[in-house]
GROMACS .gro file of C-alpha atoms in nm:
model
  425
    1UNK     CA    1  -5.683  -1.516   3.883
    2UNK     CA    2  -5.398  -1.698   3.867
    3UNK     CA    3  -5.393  -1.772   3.530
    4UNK     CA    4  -5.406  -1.430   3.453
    5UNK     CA    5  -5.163  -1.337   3.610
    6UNK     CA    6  -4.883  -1.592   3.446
    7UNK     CA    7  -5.047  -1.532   3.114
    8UNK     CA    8  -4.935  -1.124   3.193
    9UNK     CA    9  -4.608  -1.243   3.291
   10UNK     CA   10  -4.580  -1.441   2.955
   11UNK     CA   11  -4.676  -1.156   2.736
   12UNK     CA   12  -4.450  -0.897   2.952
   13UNK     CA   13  -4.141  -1.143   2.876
   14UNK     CA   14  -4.228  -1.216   2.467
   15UNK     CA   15  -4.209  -0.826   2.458
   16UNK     CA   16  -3.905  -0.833   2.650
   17UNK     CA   17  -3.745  -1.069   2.418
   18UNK     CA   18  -3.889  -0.825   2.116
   19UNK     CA   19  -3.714  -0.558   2.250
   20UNK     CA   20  -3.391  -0.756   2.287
   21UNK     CA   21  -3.420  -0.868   1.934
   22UNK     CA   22  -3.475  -0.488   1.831
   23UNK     CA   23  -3.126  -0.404   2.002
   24UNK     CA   24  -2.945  -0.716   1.889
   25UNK     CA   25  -3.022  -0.693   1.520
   26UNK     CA   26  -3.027  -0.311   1.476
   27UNK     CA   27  -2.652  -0.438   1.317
   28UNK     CA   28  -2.831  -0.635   1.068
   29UNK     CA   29  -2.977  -0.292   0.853
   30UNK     CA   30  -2.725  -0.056   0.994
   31UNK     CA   31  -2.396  -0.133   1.075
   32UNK     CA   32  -2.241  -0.072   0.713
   33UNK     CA   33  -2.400   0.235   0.681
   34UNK     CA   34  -2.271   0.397   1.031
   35UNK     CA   35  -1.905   0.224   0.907
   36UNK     CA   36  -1.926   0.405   0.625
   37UNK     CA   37  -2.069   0.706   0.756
   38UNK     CA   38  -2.348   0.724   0.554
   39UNK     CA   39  -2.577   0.788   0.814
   40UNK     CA   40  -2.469   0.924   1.156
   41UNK     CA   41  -2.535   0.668   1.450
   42UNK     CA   42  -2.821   0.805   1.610
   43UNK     CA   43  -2.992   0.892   1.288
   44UNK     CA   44  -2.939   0.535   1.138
   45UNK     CA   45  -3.056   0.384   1.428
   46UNK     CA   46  -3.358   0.610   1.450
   47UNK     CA   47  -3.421   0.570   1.077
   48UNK     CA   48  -3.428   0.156   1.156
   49UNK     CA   49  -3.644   0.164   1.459
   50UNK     CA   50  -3.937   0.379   1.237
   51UNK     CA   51  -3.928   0.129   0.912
   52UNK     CA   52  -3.962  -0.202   1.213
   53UNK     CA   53  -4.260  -0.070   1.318
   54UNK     CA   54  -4.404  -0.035   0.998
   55UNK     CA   55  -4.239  -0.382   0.850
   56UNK     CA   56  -4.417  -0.528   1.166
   57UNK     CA   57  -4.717  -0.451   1.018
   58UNK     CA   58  -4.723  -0.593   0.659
   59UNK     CA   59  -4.673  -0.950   0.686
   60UNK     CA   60  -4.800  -1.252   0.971
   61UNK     CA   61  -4.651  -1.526   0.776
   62UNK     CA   62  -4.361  -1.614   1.011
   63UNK     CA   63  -4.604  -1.572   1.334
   64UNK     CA   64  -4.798  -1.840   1.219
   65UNK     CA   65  -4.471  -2.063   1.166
   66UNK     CA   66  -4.383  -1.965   1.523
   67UNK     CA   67  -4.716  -2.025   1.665
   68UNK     CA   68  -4.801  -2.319   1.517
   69UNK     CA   69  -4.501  -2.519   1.296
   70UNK     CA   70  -4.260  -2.540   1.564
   71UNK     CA   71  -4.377  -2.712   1.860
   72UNK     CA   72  -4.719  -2.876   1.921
   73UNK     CA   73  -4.964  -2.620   2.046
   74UNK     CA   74  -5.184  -2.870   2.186
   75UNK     CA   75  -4.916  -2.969   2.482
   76UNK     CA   76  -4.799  -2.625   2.597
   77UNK     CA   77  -4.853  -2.458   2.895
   78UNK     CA   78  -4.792  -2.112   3.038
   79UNK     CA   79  -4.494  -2.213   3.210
   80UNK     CA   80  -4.332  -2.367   2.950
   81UNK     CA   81  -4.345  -2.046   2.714
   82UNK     CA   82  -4.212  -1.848   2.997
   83UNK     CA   83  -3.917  -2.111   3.009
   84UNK     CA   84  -3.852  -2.105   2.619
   85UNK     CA   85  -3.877  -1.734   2.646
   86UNK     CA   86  -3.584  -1.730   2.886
   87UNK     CA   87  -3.372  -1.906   2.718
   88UNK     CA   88  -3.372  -1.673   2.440
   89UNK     CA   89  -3.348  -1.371   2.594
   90UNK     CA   90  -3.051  -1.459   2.807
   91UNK     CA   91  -2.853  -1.621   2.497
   92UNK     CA   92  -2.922  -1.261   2.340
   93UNK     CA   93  -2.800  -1.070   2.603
   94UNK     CA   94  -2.504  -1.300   2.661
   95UNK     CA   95  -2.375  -1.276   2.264
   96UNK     CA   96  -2.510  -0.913   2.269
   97UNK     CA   97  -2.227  -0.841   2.578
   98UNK     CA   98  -1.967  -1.010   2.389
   99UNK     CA   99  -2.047  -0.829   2.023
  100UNK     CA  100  -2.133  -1.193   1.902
  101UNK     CA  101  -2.376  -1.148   1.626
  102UNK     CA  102  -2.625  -1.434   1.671
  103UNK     CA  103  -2.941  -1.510   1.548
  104UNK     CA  104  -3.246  -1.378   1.755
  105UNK     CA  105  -3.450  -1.660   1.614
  106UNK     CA  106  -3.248  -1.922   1.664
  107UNK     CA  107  -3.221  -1.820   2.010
  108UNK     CA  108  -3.617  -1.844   2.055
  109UNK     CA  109  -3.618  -2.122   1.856
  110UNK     CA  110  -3.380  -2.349   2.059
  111UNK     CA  111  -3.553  -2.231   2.412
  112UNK     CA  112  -3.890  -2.289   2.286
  113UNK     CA  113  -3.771  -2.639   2.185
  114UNK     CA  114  -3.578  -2.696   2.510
  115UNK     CA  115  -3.849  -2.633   2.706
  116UNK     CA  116  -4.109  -2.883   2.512
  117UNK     CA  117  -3.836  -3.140   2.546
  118UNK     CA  118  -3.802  -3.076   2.912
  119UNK     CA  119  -4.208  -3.085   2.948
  120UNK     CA  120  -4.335  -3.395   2.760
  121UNK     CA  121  -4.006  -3.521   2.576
  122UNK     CA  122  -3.930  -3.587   2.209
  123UNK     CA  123  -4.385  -3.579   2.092
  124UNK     CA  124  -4.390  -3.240   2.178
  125UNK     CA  125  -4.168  -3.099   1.870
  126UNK     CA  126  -4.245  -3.047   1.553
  127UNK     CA  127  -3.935  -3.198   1.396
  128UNK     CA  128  -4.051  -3.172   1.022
  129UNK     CA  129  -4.164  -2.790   1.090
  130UNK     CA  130  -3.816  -2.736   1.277
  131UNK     CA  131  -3.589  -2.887   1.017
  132UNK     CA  132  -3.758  -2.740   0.672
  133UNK     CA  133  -3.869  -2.375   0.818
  134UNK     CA  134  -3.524  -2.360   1.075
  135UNK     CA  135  -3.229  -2.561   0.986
  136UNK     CA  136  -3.241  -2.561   0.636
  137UNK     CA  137  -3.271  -2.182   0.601
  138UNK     CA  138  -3.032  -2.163   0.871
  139UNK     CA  139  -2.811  -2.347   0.585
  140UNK     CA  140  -2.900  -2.182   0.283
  141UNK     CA  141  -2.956  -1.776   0.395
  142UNK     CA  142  -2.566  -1.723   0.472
  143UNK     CA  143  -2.448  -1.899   0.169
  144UNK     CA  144  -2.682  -1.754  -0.080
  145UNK     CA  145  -2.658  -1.396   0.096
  146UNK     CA  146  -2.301  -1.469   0.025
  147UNK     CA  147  -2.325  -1.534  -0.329
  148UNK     CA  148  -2.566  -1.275  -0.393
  149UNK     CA  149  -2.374  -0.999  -0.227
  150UNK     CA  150  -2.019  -1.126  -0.378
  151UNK     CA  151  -2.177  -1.112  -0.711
  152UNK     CA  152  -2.334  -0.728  -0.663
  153UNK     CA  153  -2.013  -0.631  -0.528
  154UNK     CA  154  -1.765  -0.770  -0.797
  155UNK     CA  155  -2.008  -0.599  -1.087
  156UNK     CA  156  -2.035  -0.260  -0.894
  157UNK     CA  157  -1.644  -0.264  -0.834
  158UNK     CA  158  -1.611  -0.321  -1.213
  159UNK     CA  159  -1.909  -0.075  -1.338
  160UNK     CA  160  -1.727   0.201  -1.128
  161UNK     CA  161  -1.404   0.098  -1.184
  162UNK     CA  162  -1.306   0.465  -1.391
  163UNK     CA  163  -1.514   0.703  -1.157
  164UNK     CA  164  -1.344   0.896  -0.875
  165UNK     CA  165  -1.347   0.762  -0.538
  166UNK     CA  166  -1.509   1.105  -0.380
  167UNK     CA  167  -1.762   1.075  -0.661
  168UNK     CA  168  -1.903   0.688  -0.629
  169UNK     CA  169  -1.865   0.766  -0.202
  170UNK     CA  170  -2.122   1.054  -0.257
  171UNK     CA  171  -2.344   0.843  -0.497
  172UNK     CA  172  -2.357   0.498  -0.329
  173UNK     CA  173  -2.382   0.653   0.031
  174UNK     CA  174  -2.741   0.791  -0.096
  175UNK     CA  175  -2.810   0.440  -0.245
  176UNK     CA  176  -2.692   0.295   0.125
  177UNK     CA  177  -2.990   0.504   0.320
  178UNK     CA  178  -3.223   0.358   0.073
  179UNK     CA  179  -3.088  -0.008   0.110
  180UNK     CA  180  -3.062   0.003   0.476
  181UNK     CA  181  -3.420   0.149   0.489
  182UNK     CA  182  -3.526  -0.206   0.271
  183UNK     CA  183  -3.353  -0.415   0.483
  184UNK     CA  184  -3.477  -0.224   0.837
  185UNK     CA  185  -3.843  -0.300   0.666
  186UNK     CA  186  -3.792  -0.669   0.567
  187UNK     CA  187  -3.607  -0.720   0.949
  188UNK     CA  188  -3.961  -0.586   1.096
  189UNK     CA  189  -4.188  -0.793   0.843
  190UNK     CA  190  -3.954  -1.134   0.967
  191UNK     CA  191  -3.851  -1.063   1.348
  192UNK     CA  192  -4.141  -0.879   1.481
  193UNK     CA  193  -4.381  -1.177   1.360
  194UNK     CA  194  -4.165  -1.432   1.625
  195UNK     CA  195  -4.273  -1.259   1.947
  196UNK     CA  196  -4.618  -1.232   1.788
  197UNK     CA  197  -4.638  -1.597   1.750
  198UNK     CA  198  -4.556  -1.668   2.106
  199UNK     CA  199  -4.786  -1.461   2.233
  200UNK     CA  200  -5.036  -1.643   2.010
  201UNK     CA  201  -4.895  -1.971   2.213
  202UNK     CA  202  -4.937  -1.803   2.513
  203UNK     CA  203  -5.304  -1.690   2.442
  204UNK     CA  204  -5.397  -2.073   2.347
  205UNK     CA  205  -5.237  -2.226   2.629
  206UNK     CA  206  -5.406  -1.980   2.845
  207UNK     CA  207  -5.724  -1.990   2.735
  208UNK     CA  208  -5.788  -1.697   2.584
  209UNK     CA  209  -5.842  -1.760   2.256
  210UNK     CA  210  -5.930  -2.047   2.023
  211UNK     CA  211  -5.643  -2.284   1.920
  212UNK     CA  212  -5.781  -2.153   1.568
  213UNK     CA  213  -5.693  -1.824   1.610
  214UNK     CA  214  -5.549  -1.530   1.440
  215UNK     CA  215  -5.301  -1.318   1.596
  216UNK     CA  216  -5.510  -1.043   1.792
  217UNK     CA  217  -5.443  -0.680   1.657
  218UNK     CA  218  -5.328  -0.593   2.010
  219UNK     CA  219  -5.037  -0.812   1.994
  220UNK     CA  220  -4.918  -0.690   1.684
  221UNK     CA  221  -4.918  -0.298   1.733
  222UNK     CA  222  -4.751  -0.413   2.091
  223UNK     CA  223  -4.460  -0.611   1.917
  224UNK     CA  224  -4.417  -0.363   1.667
  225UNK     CA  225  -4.349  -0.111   1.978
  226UNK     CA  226  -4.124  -0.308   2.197
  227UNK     CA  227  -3.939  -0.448   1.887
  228UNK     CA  228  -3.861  -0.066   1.760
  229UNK     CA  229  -3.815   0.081   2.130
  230UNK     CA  230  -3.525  -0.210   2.101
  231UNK     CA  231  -3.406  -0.115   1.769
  232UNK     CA  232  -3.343   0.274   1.910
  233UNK     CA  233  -3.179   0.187   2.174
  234UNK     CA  234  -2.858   0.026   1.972
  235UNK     CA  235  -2.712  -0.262   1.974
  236UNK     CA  236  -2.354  -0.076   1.977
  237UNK     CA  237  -2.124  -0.376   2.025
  238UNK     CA  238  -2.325  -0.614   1.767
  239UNK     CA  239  -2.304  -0.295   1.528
  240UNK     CA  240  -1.905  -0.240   1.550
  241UNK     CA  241  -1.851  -0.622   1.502
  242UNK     CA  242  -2.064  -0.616   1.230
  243UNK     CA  243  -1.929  -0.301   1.057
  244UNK     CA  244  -1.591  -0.278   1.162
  245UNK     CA  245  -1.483  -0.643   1.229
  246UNK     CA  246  -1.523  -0.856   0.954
  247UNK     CA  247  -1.481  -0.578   0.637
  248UNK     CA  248  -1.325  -0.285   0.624
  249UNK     CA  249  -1.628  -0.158   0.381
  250UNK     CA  250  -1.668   0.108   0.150
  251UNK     CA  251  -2.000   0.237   0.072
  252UNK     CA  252  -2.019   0.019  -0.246
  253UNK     CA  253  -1.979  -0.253  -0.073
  254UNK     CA  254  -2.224  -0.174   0.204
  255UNK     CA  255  -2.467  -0.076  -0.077
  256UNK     CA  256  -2.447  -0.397  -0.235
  257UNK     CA  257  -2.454  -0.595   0.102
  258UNK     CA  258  -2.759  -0.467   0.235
  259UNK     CA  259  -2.932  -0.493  -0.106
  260UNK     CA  260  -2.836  -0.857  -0.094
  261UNK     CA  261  -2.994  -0.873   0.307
  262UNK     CA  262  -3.314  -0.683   0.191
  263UNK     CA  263  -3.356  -0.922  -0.080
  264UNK     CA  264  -3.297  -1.274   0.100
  265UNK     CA  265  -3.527  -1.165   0.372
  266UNK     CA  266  -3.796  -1.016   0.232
  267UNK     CA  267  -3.829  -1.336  -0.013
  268UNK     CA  268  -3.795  -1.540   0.364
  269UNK     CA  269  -4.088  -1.358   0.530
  270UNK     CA  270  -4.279  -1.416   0.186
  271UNK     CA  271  -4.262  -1.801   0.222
  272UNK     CA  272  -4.317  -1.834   0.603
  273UNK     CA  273  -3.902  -1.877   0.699
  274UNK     CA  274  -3.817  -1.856   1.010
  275UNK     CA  275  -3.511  -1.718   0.919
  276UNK     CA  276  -3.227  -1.538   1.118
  277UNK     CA  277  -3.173  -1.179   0.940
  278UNK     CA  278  -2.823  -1.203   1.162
  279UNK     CA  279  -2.694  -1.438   0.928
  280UNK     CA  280  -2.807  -1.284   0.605
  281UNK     CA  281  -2.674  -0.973   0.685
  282UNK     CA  282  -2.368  -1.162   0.769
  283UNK     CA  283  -2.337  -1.298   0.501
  284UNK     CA  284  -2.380  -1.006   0.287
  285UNK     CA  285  -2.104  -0.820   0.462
  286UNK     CA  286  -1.850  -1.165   0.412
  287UNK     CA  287  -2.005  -1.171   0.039
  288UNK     CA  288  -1.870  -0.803  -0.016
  289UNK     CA  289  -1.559  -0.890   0.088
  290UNK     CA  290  -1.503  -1.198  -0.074
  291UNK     CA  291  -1.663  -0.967  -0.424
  292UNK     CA  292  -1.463  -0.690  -0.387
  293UNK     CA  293  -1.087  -0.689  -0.565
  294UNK     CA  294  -0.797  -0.640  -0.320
  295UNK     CA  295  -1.034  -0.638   0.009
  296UNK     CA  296  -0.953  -0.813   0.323
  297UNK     CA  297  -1.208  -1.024   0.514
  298UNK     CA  298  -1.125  -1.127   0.858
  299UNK     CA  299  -1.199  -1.510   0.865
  300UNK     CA  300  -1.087  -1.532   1.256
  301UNK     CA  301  -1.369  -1.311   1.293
  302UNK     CA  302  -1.634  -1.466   1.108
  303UNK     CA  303  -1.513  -1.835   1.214
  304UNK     CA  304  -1.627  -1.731   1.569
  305UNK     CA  305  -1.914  -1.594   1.487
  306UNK     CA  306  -2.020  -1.951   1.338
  307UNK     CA  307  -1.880  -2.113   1.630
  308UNK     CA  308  -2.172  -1.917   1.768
  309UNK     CA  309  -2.424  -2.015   1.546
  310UNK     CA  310  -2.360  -2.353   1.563
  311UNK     CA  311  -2.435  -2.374   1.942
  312UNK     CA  312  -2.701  -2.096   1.979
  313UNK     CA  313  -3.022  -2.323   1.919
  314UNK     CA  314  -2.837  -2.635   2.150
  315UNK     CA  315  -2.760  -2.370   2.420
  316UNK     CA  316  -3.076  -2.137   2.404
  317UNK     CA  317  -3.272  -2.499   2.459
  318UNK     CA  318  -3.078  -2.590   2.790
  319UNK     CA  319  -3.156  -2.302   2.924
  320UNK     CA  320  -3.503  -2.337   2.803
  321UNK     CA  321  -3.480  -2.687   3.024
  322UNK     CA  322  -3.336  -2.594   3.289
  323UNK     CA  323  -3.587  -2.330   3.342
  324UNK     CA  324  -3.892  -2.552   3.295
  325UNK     CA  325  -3.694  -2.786   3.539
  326UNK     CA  326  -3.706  -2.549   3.772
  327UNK     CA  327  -4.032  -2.408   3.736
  328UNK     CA  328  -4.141  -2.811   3.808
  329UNK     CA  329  -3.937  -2.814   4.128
  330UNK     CA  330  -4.013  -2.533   4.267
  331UNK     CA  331  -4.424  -2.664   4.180
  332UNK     CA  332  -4.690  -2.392   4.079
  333UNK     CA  333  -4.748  -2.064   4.004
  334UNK     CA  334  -4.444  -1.989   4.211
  335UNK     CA  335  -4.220  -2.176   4.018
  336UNK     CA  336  -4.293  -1.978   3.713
  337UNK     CA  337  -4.267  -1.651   3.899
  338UNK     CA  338  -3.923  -1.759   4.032
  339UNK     CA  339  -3.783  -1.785   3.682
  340UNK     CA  340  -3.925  -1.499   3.617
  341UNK     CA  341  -3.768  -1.289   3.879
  342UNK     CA  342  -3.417  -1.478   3.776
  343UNK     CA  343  -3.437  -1.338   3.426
  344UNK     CA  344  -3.478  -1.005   3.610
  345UNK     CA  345  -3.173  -1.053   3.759
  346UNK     CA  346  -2.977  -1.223   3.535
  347UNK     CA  347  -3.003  -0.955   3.283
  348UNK     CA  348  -2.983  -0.668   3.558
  349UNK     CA  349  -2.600  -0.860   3.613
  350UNK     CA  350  -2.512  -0.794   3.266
  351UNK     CA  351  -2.610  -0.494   3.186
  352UNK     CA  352  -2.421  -0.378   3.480
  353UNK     CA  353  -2.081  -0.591   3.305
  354UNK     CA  354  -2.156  -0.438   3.021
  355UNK     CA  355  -2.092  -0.108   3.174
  356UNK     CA  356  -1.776  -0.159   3.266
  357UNK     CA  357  -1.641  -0.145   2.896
  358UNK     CA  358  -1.937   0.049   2.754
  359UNK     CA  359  -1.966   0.071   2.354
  360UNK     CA  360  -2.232   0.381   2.205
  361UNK     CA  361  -2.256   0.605   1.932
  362UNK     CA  362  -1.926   0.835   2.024
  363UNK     CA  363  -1.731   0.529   1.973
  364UNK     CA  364  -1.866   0.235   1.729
  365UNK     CA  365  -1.643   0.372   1.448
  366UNK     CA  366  -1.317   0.355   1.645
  367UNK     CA  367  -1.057   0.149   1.407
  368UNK     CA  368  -1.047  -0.207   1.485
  369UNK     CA  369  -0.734  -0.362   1.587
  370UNK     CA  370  -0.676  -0.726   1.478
  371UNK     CA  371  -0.445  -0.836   1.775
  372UNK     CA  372  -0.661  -0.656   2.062
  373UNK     CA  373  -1.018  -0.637   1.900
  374UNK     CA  374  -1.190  -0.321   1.920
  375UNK     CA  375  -0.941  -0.152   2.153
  376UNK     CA  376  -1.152   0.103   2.359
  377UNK     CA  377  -1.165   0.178   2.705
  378UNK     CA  378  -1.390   0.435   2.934
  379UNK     CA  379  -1.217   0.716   3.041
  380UNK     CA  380  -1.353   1.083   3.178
  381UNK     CA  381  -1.395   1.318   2.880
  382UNK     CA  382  -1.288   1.595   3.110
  383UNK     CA  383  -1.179   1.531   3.442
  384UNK     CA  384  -0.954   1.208   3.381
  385UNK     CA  385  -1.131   0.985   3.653
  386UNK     CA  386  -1.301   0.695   3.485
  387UNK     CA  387  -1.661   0.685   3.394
  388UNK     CA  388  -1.895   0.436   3.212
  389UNK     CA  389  -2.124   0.712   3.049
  390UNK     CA  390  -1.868   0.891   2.855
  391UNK     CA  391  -1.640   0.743   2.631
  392UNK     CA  392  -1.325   0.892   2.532
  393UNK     CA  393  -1.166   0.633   2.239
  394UNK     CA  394  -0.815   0.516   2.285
  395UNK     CA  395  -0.592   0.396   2.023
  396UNK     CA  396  -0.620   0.014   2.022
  397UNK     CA  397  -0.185  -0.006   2.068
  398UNK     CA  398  -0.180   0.199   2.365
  399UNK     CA  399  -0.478  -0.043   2.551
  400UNK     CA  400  -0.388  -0.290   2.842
  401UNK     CA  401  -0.692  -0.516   2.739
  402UNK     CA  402  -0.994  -0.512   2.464
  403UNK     CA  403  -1.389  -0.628   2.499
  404UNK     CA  404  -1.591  -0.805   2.294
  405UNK     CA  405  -1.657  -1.171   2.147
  406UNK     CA  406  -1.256  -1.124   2.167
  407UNK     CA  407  -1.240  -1.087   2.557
  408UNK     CA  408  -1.176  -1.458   2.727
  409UNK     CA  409  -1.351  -1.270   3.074
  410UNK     CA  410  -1.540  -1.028   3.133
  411UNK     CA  411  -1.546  -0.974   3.539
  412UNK     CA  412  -1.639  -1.304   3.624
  413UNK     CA  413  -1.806  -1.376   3.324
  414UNK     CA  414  -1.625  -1.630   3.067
  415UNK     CA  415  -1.756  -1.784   2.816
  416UNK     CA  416  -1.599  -2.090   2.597
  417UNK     CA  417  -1.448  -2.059   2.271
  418UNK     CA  418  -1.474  -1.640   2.310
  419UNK     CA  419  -1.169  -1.489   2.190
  420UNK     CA  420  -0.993  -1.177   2.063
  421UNK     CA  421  -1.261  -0.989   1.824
  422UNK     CA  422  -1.535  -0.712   1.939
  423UNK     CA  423  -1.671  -0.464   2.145
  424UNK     CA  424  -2.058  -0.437   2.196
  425UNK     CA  425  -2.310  -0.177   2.336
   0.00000   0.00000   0.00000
């Protein structure tokens, strides 16, 4: 009994952490499409959260490098999923408050690995699986996303070179639906699969099914849900950093960026990758900057952003550890349902910080200010008291303080290295 009952609490968190993903990476597909108004904000978001669920569905490649190439199925345990879960969901809801673009996988990655370390040391990882299927893509994906979308950028700026701005704006915004569609079905082909191959862990080390196993059809129509219930909601701040912070994009650009995203992942899923479609589409926006004639890229922006990549698997894993640590002290089923019912509350604390500087739809587009980030702060949209539901923009000059991977604090919250830069959902 039990048993059971952590193995529920296991597969209630991996869905958690889908959802999370679906919120955190709705940027990835979207965000140059709602910058360039292509698609309205609620529609784009809508469109992305219908083509995850069916992406979920077409490929199980990267499950199976989740499941089985990472860590050593053989030595894990209930508890320590739970653990590596945790760590992944709370780095994704701390770089999701401060509009940090960071990889979802990474993030599961690092507290899956984090956890093994803490459980039975240095045996437990996979290091060959973790270095060729992790940290080399982790390399490669930004720099060839870069290339690719520089390249597609610097011929489309020439090709169109003689045609009227109003007239390649109405062309390439129709050619951005269709590119953000590709890259909304490659995200739910790669991302879904991760929480699916957990779950797979979690069904071995439980018991339930064979170490042999397939991923049960159950889990995967489950996933697809909680990973496109996440992509509607919006990940607002990740979306303005992405589409307003690093590029100021035009819909060639955005056309040729997400073609370059769609491409990179899809050919990721194909081979088994474990890769993070954060820093493709990343790198696709940087790449149509850096392709595009007379366009300015915001390197202050993007440097942070790698600052954050660097340490998401190293701090995703220590919280991975300290969880498992934890879970051991404590001794038990109880340990595991005490870091369970600290995620609760961890994330309860900032979603509530988040509301104090709340980023949605009526705002994501707001210009960007270079000196004070995103520049927008909640105000009444009719009776001048303050409110965190509606959000009235300000002009970035005429704001005391701005949000995002740019704020230093947020409450009580700091975090290292954050500085002047975005505003999230």
């Amino acid at each position: 009994m039990t048993e059971t009952i952590l193995l529920a609490l296991v597969v209630v968190t991996a869905l958690a952490f889908d959802f999370t993903n679906g919120f955190h990476d709705t940027g990835n597909a979207m965000a140059t499409s709602i910058a360039t108004r292509a698609l309205k904000p609620k529609t784009a978001v809508a469109l992305s959260a219908v083509l995850n669920l069916v992406g979920a569905f077409l490929s199980l490649a990267v499950a199976a490098t989740i499941a089985k190439g990472i860590v050593d199925a053989g030595v894990i345990t209930l508890p320590v999923v739970l653990a590596g879960l945790v760590g992944g969901i709370v780095w994704n809801l701390l770089t999701w408050l401060f509009g940090i673009p960071s990889s979802s996988s990474h993030a599961l990655v690092g507290g899956m690995v984090g956890a093994v370390l803490a459980a039975v040391g240095t045996s437990g990882v996979l290091w060959t699986g973790v270095v060729s299927k992790v940290l080399v893509p982790a390399l490669l994906a930004p720099l060839v996303a870069i290339a690719v979308a520089g390249a597609g950028t610097w011929m489309v700026a020439r090709l169109t070179r003689g045609v009227p701005q109003e007239v390649s704006n109405r062309g390439f915004r129709w050619g951005q639906i269709g590119s953000a569609s590709l890259v909304s079905l490659a995200h739910g082909t790669n991302d879904a699969q991760k929480s699916m191959g957990i779950i797979l862990l979690a069904l071995i080390a439980g018991g339930a099914v064979p170490a042999d196993a397939g991923v049960p059809f159950w889990v995967i129509i489950s996933c697809a849900i909680a990973m496109a219930a996440g992509t509607y909601l919006g990940g607002w701040r990740v979306i303005r950093t992405l589409g307003k912070g690093l590029v100021e994009i035009d819909t060639r650009q955005g056309m040729a960026a997400e073609t370059s995203s769609a491409a990179v992942i899809l050919l990721s899923s194909h081979f088994g990758f474990s890769l993070s479609t954060t820093h493709v589409a990343t790198g696709s926006v940087l790449g149509s900057g850096v392709g595009m004639p007379g366009a300015k890229v915001r390197w202050g922006v993007a440097g942070r952003m790698f600052v954050a990549w660097l340490v998401t698997l190293p701090a995703a894993g220590l919280v991975g550890a300290l969880c498992h640590w934890l879970e051991s002290a404590i001794g038990g089923a109880a340990g595991t349902i005490a870091v369970f019912a600290l995620l609760v509350v961890v994330s309860a604390a900032i979603w509530v910080i988040s509301r104090r500087k709340p980023v949605d739809h009526t705002n994501v587009n707001e210009a960007w200010d270079e000196e004070k980030g995103a520049g927008v702060e909640p105000v009444a949209a009719t009776t001048g008291e303050a409110g965190p539901e509606r959000v009235a923009p300000v002009p970035a000059a005429a704001t005391a303080s701005s949000v995002g991977p740019a704020i230093e604090s947020v409450g009580s919250v700091s975090v290292a290295g954050a500085s002047k830069g975005s505003v999230q959902s």
